[in-house]
PDB file of C-alpha atoms in Angstrom:
ATOM      1  CA  MET N 188     114.408 127.090  83.396  1.00 54.00           C
ATOM      2  CA  ALA N 189     114.753 127.271  87.334  1.00 54.00           C
ATOM      3  CA  GLU N 190     112.941 125.410  89.496  1.00 63.00           C
ATOM      4  CA  THR N 191     109.163 126.578  89.786  1.00 62.00           C
ATOM      5  CA  THR N 192     108.096 125.634  93.439  1.00 57.00           C
ATOM      6  CA  HIS N 193     104.788 126.012  94.637  1.00 57.00           C
ATOM      7  CA  LYS N 194     104.336 124.419  97.987  1.00 69.00           C
ATOM      8  CA  PRO N 195     102.351 121.119  96.924  1.00 91.00           C
ATOM      9  CA  VAL N 196     104.176 120.713  93.695  1.00 94.00           C
ATOM     10  CA  ALA N 197     108.068 121.452  92.146  1.00 94.00           C
ATOM     11  CA  VAL N 198     108.804 121.630  88.403  1.00 96.00           C
ATOM     12  CA  ARG N 199     112.432 121.285  87.355  1.00 96.00           C
ATOM     13  CA  GLU N 200     113.999 120.896  84.236  1.00 97.00           C
ATOM     14  CA  ILE N 201     116.723 118.446  84.067  1.00 96.00           C
ATOM     15  CA  VAL N 202     119.909 120.305  82.032  1.00 94.00           C
ATOM     16  CA  PRO N 203     121.477 118.508  80.745  1.00 93.00           C
ATOM     17  CA  PRO N 204     118.910 115.927  80.209  1.00 93.00           C
ATOM     18  CA  PRO N 205     119.704 112.046  80.997  1.00 93.00           C
ATOM     19  CA  ARG N 206     121.266 110.076  78.138  1.00 93.00           C
ATOM     20  CA  LEU N 207     118.272 109.275  75.923  1.00 95.00           C
ATOM     21  CA  THR N 208     118.656 106.213  73.384  1.00 93.00           C
ATOM     22  CA  ILE N 209     116.014 104.972  70.920  1.00 94.00           C
ATOM     23  CA  LEU N 210     116.384 101.082  70.161  1.00 92.00           C
ATOM     24  CA  ARG N 211     114.269  99.780  67.459  1.00 92.00           C
ATOM     25  CA  LEU N 212     114.304  96.019  66.677  1.00 90.00           C
ATOM     26  CA  ARG N 213     112.865  94.356  63.500  1.00 86.00           C
ATOM     27  CA  HIS N 214     111.919  90.897  63.827  1.00 82.00           C
ATOM     28  CA  PRO N 215     113.491  90.078  67.118  1.00 83.00           C
ATOM     29  CA  SER N 216     113.203  86.799  68.829  1.00 84.00           C
ATOM     30  CA  ARG N 217     113.140  86.001  72.480  1.00 88.00           C
ATOM     31  CA  ASP N 218     116.764  85.134  72.339  1.00 87.00           C
ATOM     32  CA  ASP N 219     117.566  88.547  70.978  1.00 86.00           C
ATOM     33  CA  LEU N 220     115.860  90.195  73.456  1.00 90.00           C
ATOM     34  CA  ALA N 221     117.521  88.668  76.443  1.00 89.00           C
ATOM     35  CA  ARG N 222     120.741  89.220  74.418  1.00 87.00           C
ATOM     36  CA  LEU N 223     120.092  92.702  74.292  1.00 89.00           C
ATOM     37  CA  GLY N 224     118.917  93.256  77.983  1.00 91.00           C
ATOM     38  CA  ALA N 225     121.938  91.471  79.375  1.00 90.00           C
ATOM     39  CA  LEU N 226     123.890  93.956  76.962  1.00 88.00           C
ATOM     40  CA  ILE N 227     122.181  97.072  78.163  1.00 91.00           C
ATOM     41  CA  GLY N 228     121.850  95.901  81.746  1.00 92.00           C
ATOM     42  CA  THR N 229     118.121  95.827  81.839  1.00 94.00           C
ATOM     43  CA  ALA N 230     115.486  93.617  80.383  1.00 94.00           C
ATOM     44  CA  LEU N 231     113.417  94.906  77.748  1.00 94.00           C
ATOM     45  CA  PRO N 232     109.647  95.058  78.551  1.00 95.00           C
ATOM     46  CA  THR N 233     107.497  93.531  76.336  1.00 92.00           C
ATOM     47  CA  GLU N 234     104.230  94.818  77.163  1.00 92.00           C
ATOM     48  CA  PRO N 235     102.882  98.221  76.061  1.00 92.00           C
ATOM     49  CA  ASN N 236     103.341 101.181  78.424  1.00 92.00           C
ATOM     50  CA  GLN N 237     105.843  99.108  80.517  1.00 94.00           C
ATOM     51  CA  ALA N 238     109.082 100.268  82.108  1.00 95.00           C
ATOM     52  CA  VAL N 239     111.967  98.151  83.557  1.00 95.00           C
ATOM     53  CA  ASP N 240     114.662  99.432  86.043  1.00 94.00           C
ATOM     54  CA  GLY N 241     118.153  97.558  86.236  1.00 93.00           C
ATOM     55  CA  ALA N 242     121.517  99.311  85.066  1.00 93.00           C
ATOM     56  CA  VAL N 243     119.332 101.860  82.923  1.00 94.00           C
ATOM     57  CA  ARG N 244     115.686 102.645  82.816  1.00 96.00           C
ATOM     58  CA  VAL N 245     114.175 101.255  79.546  1.00 96.00           C
ATOM     59  CA  ILE N 246     110.663 102.311  78.543  1.00 96.00           C
ATOM     60  CA  TRP N 247     108.688 100.498  75.945  1.00 96.00           C
ATOM     61  CA  ILE N 248     107.098 102.979  73.384  1.00 94.00           C
ATOM     62  CA  GLY N 249     105.803 101.149  70.505  1.00 92.00           C
ATOM     63  CA  PRO N 250     105.998  97.521  69.005  1.00 92.00           C
ATOM     64  CA  GLY N 251     109.720  96.874  68.719  1.00 91.00           C
ATOM     65  CA  GLU N 252     110.747 100.363  70.176  1.00 94.00           C
ATOM     66  CA  TRP N 253     112.049 101.470  73.395  1.00 95.00           C
ATOM     67  CA  LEU N 254     113.682 104.202  75.079  1.00 96.00           C
ATOM     68  CA  ILE N 255     116.817 103.567  77.286  1.00 95.00           C
ATOM     69  CA  VAL N 256     117.308 106.446  79.803  1.00 96.00           C
ATOM     70  CA  GLY N 257     120.644 106.513  81.142  1.00 93.00           C
ATOM     71  CA  ASP N 258     124.231 105.402  80.278  1.00 89.00           C
ATOM     72  CA  THR N 259     124.637 102.097  78.295  1.00 81.00           C
ATOM     73  CA  ALA N 260     126.403 100.062  75.764  1.00 73.00           C
ATOM     74  CA  PRO N 261     127.758 101.894  72.706  1.00 75.00           C
ATOM     75  CA  THR N 262     124.878 102.155  70.055  1.00 78.00           C
ATOM     76  CA  SER N 263     127.301 100.041  67.472  1.00 78.00           C
ATOM     77  CA  ALA N 264     127.394  97.297  70.101  1.00 78.00           C
ATOM     78  CA  ILE N 265     123.602  97.146  70.467  1.00 80.00           C
ATOM     79  CA  GLU N 266     123.238  97.126  66.877  1.00 78.00           C
ATOM     80  CA  GLU N 267     125.236  93.930  66.743  1.00 77.00           C
ATOM     81  CA  GLY N 268     123.577  92.583  69.396  1.00 73.00           C
ATOM     82  CA  PRO N 269     120.834  90.547  67.461  1.00 68.00           C
ATOM     83  CA  THR N 270     120.920  87.586  65.273  1.00 68.00           C
ATOM     84  CA  ASP N 271     120.844  88.068  61.525  1.00 60.00           C
ATOM     85  CA  ALA N 272     117.065  87.446  61.366  1.00 65.00           C
ATOM     86  CA  ALA N 273     116.756  90.780  63.510  1.00 70.00           C
ATOM     87  CA  ALA N 274     117.891  94.183  62.784  1.00 76.00           C
ATOM     88  CA  ALA N 275     118.507  96.850  65.285  1.00 81.00           C
ATOM     89  CA  LEU N 276     118.584 100.420  64.961  1.00 84.00           C
ATOM     90  CA  CYS N 277     120.241 102.392  68.125  1.00 86.00           C
ATOM     91  CA  VAL N 278     120.289 105.960  68.136  1.00 89.00           C
ATOM     92  CA  SER N 279     121.260 108.471  70.693  1.00 89.00           C
ATOM     93  CA  VAL N 280     118.474 111.030  71.192  1.00 93.00           C
ATOM     94  CA  GLY N 281     119.031 113.342  74.223  1.00 89.00           C
ATOM     95  CA  ASP N 282     120.409 116.374  72.375  1.00 91.00           C
ATOM     96  CA  GLY N 283     116.806 116.524  70.522  1.00 95.00           C
ATOM     97  CA  ARG N 284     114.821 116.233  73.875  1.00 96.00           C
ATOM     98  CA  CYS N 285     113.992 118.216  77.022  1.00 97.00           C
ATOM     99  CA  VAL N 286     113.090 116.483  80.153  1.00 97.00           C
ATOM    100  CA  PHE N 287     110.964 117.854  82.845  1.00 98.00           C
ATOM    101  CA  GLU N 288     110.232 116.567  86.395  1.00 97.00           C
ATOM    102  CA  VAL N 289     107.039 117.246  88.339  1.00 96.00           C
ATOM    103  CA  SER N 290     106.828 116.308  91.957  1.00 95.00           C
ATOM    104  CA  GLY N 291     105.239 116.817  94.963  1.00 93.00           C
ATOM    105  CA  PRO N 292     101.328 116.137  96.392  1.00 92.00           C
ATOM    106  CA  ALA N 293      99.877 117.827  93.519  1.00 93.00           C
ATOM    107  CA  ALA N 294     101.842 116.273  90.707  1.00 93.00           C
ATOM    108  CA  ALA N 295      99.232 114.400  89.338  1.00 92.00           C
ATOM    109  CA  ASP N 296      96.679 117.260  89.403  1.00 93.00           C
ATOM    110  CA  LEU N 297      99.331 119.571  87.251  1.00 95.00           C
ATOM    111  CA  ILE N 298     100.054 116.675  84.919  1.00 94.00           C
ATOM    112  CA  ALA N 299      96.023 116.578  84.686  1.00 92.00           C
ATOM    113  CA  LYS N 300      95.846 120.344  83.511  1.00 94.00           C
ATOM    114  CA  GLY N 301      97.943 119.217  80.517  1.00 95.00           C
ATOM    115  CA  THR N 302      96.606 115.843  79.426  1.00 95.00           C
ATOM    116  CA  SER N 303      93.370 114.002  79.377  1.00 91.00           C
ATOM    117  CA  LEU N 304      95.336 110.718  80.403  1.00 89.00           C
ATOM    118  CA  ASP N 305      93.952 109.417  83.731  1.00 87.00           C
ATOM    119  CA  LEU N 306      97.272 109.018  85.678  1.00 82.00           C
ATOM    120  CA  TYR N 307      95.566 107.014  88.421  1.00 80.00           C
ATOM    121  CA  ARG N 308      94.764 104.250  86.146  1.00 80.00           C
ATOM    122  CA  THR N 309      97.456 104.307  83.102  1.00 78.00           C
ATOM    123  CA  LEU N 310     100.221 105.007  85.604  1.00 78.00           C
ATOM    124  CA  PRO N 311      99.545 103.501  88.980  1.00 77.00           C
ATOM    125  CA  ALA N 312     102.770 102.427  89.480  1.00 77.00           C
ATOM    126  CA  ALA N 313     106.635 103.061  88.764  1.00 79.00           C
ATOM    127  CA  ASP N 314     106.811 100.143  86.076  1.00 87.00           C
ATOM    128  CA  ARG N 315     104.420 102.043  83.850  1.00 89.00           C
ATOM    129  CA  SER N 316     104.729 104.782  81.503  1.00 93.00           C
ATOM    130  CA  ALA N 317     102.614 106.441  78.697  1.00 93.00           C
ATOM    131  CA  MET N 318     103.092 108.210  75.376  1.00 93.00           C
ATOM    132  CA  THR N 319     100.497 110.951  75.083  1.00 94.00           C
ATOM    133  CA  LEU N 320      99.578 114.262  74.063  1.00 96.00           C
ATOM    134  CA  PHE N 321     100.401 116.782  76.987  1.00 97.00           C
ATOM    135  CA  ALA N 322      99.789 120.656  76.497  1.00 97.00           C
ATOM    136  CA  GLN N 323      99.211 119.731  72.778  1.00 96.00           C
ATOM    137  CA  THR N 324     102.506 118.400  72.251  1.00 97.00           C
ATOM    138  CA  ASN N 325     103.924 114.772  72.139  1.00 97.00           C
ATOM    139  CA  ALA N 326     105.167 113.242  75.576  1.00 97.00           C
ATOM    140  CA  ILE N 327     106.285 110.300  77.358  1.00 96.00           C
ATOM    141  CA  ILE N 328     105.471 110.547  80.741  1.00 96.00           C
ATOM    142  CA  ASP N 329     107.263 108.208  83.080  1.00 94.00           C
ATOM    143  CA  GLN N 330     107.140 107.502  86.779  1.00 92.00           C
ATOM    144  CA  PRO N 331     110.615 106.608  87.778  1.00 91.00           C
ATOM    145  CA  PRO N 332     111.229 104.978  91.314  1.00 89.00           C
ATOM    146  CA  GLY N 333     112.456 107.333  93.742  1.00 89.00           C
ATOM    147  CA  LEU N 334     110.741 110.284  92.276  1.00 89.00           C
ATOM    148  CA  ASP N 335     107.409 111.766  94.168  1.00 89.00           C
ATOM    149  CA  GLY N 336     106.053 112.653  91.137  1.00 92.00           C
ATOM    150  CA  TYR N 337     106.378 112.211  87.122  1.00 94.00           C
ATOM    151  CA  ARG N 338     109.337 112.746  84.306  1.00 96.00           C
ATOM    152  CA  LEU N 339     108.241 114.009  80.985  1.00 97.00           C
ATOM    153  CA  ILE N 340     110.030 113.854  78.019  1.00 98.00           C
ATOM    154  CA  PHE N 341     109.347 115.893  75.064  1.00 98.00           C
ATOM    155  CA  ASP N 342     110.888 117.146  71.551  1.00 97.00           C
ATOM    156  CA  PHE N 343     113.486 120.169  72.252  1.00 97.00           C
ATOM    157  CA  SER N 344     112.071 122.386  69.789  1.00 97.00           C
ATOM    158  CA  VAL N 345     108.918 122.561  72.358  1.00 98.00           C
ATOM    159  CA  ARG N 346     110.831 123.503  75.498  1.00 97.00           C
ATOM    160  CA  HIS N 347     110.604 127.116  75.691  1.00 98.00           C
ATOM    161  CA  TYR N 348     106.595 126.729  75.056  1.00 98.00           C
ATOM    162  CA  LEU N 349     106.805 124.272  77.940  1.00 98.00           C
ATOM    163  CA  GLN N 350     108.824 126.364  80.235  1.00 97.00           C
ATOM    164  CA  HIS N 351     106.002 129.102  80.028  1.00 97.00           C
ATOM    165  CA  TRP N 352     103.246 126.616  80.270  1.00 97.00           C
ATOM    166  CA  PHE N 353     104.559 125.036  83.363  1.00 97.00           C
ATOM    167  CA  ALA N 354     105.174 128.529  84.892  1.00 95.00           C
ATOM    168  CA  ASP N 355     101.649 129.671  84.135  1.00 95.00           C
ATOM    169  CA  ALA N 356     100.205 126.087  85.515  1.00 94.00           C
ATOM    170  CA  VAL N 357     101.616 125.988  88.639  1.00 93.00           C
ATOM    171  CA  VAL N 358     100.500 129.439  89.823  1.00 92.00           C
ATOM    172  CA  GLU N 359      96.845 128.146  91.154  1.00 88.00           C
ATOM    173  CA  PHE N 360      98.851 125.467  93.165  1.00 84.00           C
ATOM    174  CA  GLY N 361     100.679 128.503  95.165  1.00 72.00           C
TER     175      GLY N 361
END
């Protein structure tokens, strides 16, 4: 999808998407979290809907589950990072996801067309993210630093649907 731009808003699909890795931990200790954070190059956020930047961006997506955005240590090294008391699963999921960026002064208004999430309350700053329904599909909405808007991460199977949805949605902003 080419960039769809209307003066106050732009939608761009990131192709290829950034490297995306899911990390799941079972029974991690504080030491395990610190050890894995050092290995990844970014601390693992421990609060719901929190995102942390460092060598990569790490988004909390559930208890004991994070999405790592960017190049990181090999998944096998990450899986071996915790102690014997914890179990880790680290899987690259980038090929199964599509990523769109919505930017500009009306970015939040465009996002509001697709979700009931109150962006101003839920994502007031770049250290917040949310999992929600967007345009009737599951999405992670993130507000990375340096982007004048939002990054939305979806399952790849809905890519074409979302391309059409965004093309229709930006019309009112032209």
